XYZ file of C-alpha atoms in Angstrom:
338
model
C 1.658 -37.753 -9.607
C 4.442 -39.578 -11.586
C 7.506 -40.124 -10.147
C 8.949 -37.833 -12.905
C 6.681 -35.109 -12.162
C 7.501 -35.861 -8.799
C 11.033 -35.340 -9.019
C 11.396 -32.288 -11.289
C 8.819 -30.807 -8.413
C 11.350 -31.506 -5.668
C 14.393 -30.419 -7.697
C 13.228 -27.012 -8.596
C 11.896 -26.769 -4.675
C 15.301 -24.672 -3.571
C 15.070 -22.388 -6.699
C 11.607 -21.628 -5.912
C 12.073 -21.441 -1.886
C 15.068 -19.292 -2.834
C 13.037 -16.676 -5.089
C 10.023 -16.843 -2.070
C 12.794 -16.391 0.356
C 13.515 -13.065 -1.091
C 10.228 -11.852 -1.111
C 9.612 -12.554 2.230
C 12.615 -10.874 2.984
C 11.771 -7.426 0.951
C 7.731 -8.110 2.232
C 8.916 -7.840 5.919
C 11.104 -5.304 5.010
C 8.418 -3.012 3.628
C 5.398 -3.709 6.064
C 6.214 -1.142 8.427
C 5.660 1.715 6.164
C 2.180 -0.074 5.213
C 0.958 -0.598 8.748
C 2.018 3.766 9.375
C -0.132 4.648 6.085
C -3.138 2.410 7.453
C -3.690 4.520 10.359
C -5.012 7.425 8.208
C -8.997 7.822 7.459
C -9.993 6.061 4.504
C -13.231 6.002 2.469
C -13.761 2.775 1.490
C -14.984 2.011 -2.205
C -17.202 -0.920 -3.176
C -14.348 -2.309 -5.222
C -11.479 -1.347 -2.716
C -13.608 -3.281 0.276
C -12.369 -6.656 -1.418
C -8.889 -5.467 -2.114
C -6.342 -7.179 0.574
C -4.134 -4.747 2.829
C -1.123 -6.200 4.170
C 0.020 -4.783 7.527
C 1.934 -4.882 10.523
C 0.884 -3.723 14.143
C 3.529 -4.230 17.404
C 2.093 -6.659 19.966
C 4.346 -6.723 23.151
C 7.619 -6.102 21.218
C 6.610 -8.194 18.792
C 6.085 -6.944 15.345
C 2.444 -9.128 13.922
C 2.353 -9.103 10.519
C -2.172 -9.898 8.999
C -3.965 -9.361 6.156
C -7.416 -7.186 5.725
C -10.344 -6.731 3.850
C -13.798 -5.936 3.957
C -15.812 -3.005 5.475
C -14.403 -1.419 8.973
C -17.934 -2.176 10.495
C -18.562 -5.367 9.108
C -18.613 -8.167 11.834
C -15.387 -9.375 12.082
C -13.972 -13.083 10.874
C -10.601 -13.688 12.325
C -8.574 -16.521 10.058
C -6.295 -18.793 11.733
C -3.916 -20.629 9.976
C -1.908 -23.825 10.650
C 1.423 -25.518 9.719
C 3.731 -24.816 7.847
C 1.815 -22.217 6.145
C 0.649 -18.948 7.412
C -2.233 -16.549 6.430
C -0.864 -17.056 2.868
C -3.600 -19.538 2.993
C -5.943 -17.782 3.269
C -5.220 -15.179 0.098
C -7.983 -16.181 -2.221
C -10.449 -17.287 0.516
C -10.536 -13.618 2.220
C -11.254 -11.627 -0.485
C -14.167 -14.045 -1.309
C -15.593 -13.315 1.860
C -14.508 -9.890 2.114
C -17.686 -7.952 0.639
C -20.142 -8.666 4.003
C -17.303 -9.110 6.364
C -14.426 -8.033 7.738
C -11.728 -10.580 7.305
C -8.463 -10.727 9.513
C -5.808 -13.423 9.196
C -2.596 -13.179 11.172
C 0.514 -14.770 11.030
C 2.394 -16.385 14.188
C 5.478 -14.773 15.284
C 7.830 -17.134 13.279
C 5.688 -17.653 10.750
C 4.921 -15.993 7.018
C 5.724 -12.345 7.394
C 5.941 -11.643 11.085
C 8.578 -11.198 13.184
C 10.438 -14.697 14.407
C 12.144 -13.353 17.505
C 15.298 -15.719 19.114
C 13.583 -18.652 21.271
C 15.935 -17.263 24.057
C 13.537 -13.938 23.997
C 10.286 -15.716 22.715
C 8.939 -18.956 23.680
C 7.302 -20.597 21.315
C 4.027 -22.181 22.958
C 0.784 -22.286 21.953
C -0.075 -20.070 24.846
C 1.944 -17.630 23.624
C 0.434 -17.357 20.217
C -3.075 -17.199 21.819
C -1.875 -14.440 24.047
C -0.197 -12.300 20.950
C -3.499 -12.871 19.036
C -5.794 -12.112 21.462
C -3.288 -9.013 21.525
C -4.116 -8.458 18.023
C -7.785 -8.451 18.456
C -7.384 -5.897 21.018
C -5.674 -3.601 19.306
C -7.593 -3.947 16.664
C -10.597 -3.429 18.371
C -12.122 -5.853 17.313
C -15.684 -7.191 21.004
C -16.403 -9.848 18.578
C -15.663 -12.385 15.728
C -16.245 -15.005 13.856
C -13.626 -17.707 14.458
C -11.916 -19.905 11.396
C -8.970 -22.542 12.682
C -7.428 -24.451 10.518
C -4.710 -27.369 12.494
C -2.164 -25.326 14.774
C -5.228 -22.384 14.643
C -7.629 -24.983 16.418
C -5.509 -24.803 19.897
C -4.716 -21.115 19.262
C -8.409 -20.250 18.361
C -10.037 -22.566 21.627
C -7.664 -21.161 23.919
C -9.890 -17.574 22.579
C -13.065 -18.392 22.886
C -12.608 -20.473 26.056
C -11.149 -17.681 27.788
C -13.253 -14.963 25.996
C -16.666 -16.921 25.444
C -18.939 -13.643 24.611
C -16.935 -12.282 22.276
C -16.895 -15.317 19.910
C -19.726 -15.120 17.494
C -19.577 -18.658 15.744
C -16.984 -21.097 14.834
C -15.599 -22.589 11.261
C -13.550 -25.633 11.837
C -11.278 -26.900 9.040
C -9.113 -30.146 9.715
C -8.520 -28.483 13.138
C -8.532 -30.861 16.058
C -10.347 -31.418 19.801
C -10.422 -34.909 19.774
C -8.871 -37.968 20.372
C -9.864 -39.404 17.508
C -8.699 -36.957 15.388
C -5.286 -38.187 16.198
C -3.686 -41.430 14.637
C -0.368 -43.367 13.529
C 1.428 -39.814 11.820
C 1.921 -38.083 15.218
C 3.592 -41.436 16.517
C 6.889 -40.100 16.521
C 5.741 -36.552 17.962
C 4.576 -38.492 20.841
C 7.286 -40.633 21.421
C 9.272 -36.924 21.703
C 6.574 -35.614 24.044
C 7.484 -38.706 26.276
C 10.977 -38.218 26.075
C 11.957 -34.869 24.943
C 15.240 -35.977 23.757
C 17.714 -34.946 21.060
C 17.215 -38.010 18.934
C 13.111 -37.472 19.232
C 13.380 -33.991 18.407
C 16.186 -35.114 15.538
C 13.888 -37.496 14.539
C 11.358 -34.882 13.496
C 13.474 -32.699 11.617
C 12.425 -34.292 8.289
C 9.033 -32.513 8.684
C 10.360 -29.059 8.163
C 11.678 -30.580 4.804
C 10.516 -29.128 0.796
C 9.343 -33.384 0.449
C 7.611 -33.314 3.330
C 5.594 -29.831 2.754
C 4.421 -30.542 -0.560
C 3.220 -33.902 1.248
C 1.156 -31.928 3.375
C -0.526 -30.624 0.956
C -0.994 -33.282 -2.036
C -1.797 -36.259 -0.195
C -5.120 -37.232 -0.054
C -5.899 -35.290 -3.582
C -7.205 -36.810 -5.714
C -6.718 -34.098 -8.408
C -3.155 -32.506 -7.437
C -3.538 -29.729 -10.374
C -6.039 -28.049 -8.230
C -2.998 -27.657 -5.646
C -1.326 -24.340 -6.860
C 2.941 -25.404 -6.359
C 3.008 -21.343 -4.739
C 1.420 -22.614 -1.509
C 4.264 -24.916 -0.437
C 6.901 -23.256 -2.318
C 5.760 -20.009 0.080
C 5.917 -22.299 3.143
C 8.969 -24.013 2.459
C 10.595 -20.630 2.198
C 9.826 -19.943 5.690
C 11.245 -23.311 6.702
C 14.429 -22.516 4.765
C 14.850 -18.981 6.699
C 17.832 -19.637 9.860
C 16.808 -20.886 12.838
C 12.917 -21.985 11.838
C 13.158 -25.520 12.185
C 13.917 -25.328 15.571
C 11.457 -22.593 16.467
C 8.672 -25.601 14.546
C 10.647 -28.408 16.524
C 9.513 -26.744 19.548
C 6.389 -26.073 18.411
C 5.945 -30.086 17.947
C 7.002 -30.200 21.239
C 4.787 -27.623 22.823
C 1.673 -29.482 20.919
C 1.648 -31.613 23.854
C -0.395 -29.064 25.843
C -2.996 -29.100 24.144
C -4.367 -32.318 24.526
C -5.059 -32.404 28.484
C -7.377 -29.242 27.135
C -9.139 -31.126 25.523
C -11.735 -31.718 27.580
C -12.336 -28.246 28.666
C -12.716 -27.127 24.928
C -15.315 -29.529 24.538
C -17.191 -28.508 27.486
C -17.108 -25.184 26.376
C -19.237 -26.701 23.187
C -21.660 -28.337 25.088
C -22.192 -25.550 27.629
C -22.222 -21.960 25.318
C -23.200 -24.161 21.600
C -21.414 -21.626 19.739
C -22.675 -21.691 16.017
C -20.100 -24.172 13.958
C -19.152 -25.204 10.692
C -16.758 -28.277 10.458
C -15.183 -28.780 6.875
C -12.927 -31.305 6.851
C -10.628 -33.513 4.168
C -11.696 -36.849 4.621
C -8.310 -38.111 3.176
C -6.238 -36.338 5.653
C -3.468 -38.258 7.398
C -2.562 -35.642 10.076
C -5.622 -35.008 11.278
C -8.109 -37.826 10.529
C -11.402 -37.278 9.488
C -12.243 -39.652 12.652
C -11.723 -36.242 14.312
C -14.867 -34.430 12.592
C -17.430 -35.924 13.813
C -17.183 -35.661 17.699
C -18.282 -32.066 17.510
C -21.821 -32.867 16.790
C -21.754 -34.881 20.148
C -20.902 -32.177 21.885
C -22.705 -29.607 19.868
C -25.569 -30.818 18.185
C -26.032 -27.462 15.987
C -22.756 -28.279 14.710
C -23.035 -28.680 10.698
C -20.137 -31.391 9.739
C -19.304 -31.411 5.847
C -16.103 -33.724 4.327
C -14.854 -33.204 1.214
C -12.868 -35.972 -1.054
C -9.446 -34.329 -0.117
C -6.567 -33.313 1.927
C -5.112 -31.839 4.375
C -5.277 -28.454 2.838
C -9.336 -28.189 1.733
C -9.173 -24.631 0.627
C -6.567 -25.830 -2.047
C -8.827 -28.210 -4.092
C -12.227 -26.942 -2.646
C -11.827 -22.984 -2.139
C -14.835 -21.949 -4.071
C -17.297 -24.197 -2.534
C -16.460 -23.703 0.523
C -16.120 -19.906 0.837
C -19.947 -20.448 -0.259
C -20.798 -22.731 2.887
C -19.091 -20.676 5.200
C -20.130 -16.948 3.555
C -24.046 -19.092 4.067
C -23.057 -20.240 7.195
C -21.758 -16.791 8.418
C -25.024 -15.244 7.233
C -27.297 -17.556 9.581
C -25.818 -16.930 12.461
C -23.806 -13.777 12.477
C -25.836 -10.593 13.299
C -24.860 -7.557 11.266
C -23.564 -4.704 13.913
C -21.550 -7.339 15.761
């Protein structure tokens, strides 16, 4: 990208976070009503099974905002997304996988349309957003799924199926770490906060929650940046703009400490049950390195590992092909009726 191009991006960044801003603002505003209409028996079309319902559900006084498609009996694929985004991600990929499957993606409290309670009522662990997920499933009904985690999904999604093994029915990992390879120089100064957990080390990271350093996320490593649509990170950004969010994702950084010493037990859990798994992965990722693919397969040799020429954000630049490998992939190995 030119430096021009560059700069009129950044410039019009507030305008655009701005005009997301208040959408998110009237979205949340009018999900309630949405989630109330939902609960009423619906006959479900051909062509309405790939249309995307957006809805809210309370999960211990917490209002959970997802999105839906695909038949009620379908087996289920739950979507998990990672930072900065939220299941916004996910809003061309669901509906491509919608017709066999049904597709859930959830935001985390703080995150996209759900609720972001004050950290003095909500702590903001990883824990935690396994706990209001596995909620979710719950009260959704949902004995088994398909699993897709995608960075800050990965330690949401493990903490699942390690604690629930049998109701996992296979496993799609995108640039979503359980290694120590997977981690190199970017999360330097994240662990020299870990080690500290100071006010300059938590200052220090502030400049992630920035509109420069979003659209990073999701343009380096592309080769072709067009393919990037400017709505993903303008729609994250807003988030990041909203009061109080960059501390709730400061602690967040913070809290991503835990999920390294579980390491180890994820991985066992991949040797021991072999779930089904598809790794996609952007080779050119700096956050999570594609050095962090390929240890999967040691511990799971059924595990299929494919890297495409691209970022952090795959489904941006390689959405089409890879809602193929994963609709094949989900075809092999999930049974209908579960």
């Amino acid at each position: 990208m030119s430096k021009t191009l560059l700069s009129a991006t950044l410039l019009s960044a507030p305008l655009l976070s701005m005009t997301t801003a208040a959408l998110l603002a009237a979205g949340a505003a009018q999900a309630a009503p949405t989630a109330t209409a939902a609960a009423a028996p619906t006959v479900q079309t051909a062509a309405a099974v790939e249309q995307v319902r957006h809805r809210t559900v309370d999960i211990d006084g917490v209002e959970v905002f997802y999105r839906e498609a695909g038949p009620a009996d379908a087996p289920a694929l739950l979507l998990l997304h990672g930072f900065p985004t939220s299941s916004h991600m996910f809003r061309d990929l669901i509906p491509r996988l919608a017709k066999r499957y049904r597709v859930i993606a959830p935001d985390y409290p703080g995150f996209g349309y759900s609720a972001a309670p004050p950290r003095e009522q909500f702590a903001y662990t990883f824990d935690n957003y396994a706990k209001v997920v596995d909620g979710l499933t719950q009260r959704l009904g949902l004995k088994r799924y398909a699993l897709y985690v995608m960075d800050y999904g990965a330690p949401v999604g493990f903490r699942l199926a390690t604690a629930h093994p049998q109701r996992v029915s296979a496993i799609v990992v995108q640039n979503g770490n359980a290694y120590s390879e997977g981690i190199a120089g970017f999360w330097d100064p994240i662990k020299a906060y870990w080690r500290s957990g100071a006010p300059a080390e938590r200052e220090a990271l502030r400049w992630l929650t920035s509109a420069k350093a979003t659209q990073w996320q999701y343009t380096n490593g592309v080769p072709d940046v067009s393919l990037v649509s400017r709505d993903a990170w303008s729609h994250d950004q807003a988030g990041l703009d909203r009061p109080g969010n960059q501390e709730i994702q400061l602690d967040l950084f913070y809290d991503y400490r835990t999920n390294l010493p579980l390491y180890p037990q994820w991985q066992r859990y991949f040797r021991e049950r072999k779930p089904p798994m598809l790794v996609l992965w952007g080779r050119n990722d700096e956050i999570f390195v594609a050095a962090g693919a390929a240890p999967y397969r040691r511990d799971n040799p059924n595990a299929t590992v494919k890297l495409y020429d691209t970022g952090h954000f795959a489904l941006e630049t390689h959405g089409v092909e890879m809602a193929r490998e994963i609709g094949g992939f989900l075809d092999r190995h999930v049974k209908r009726g579960q």
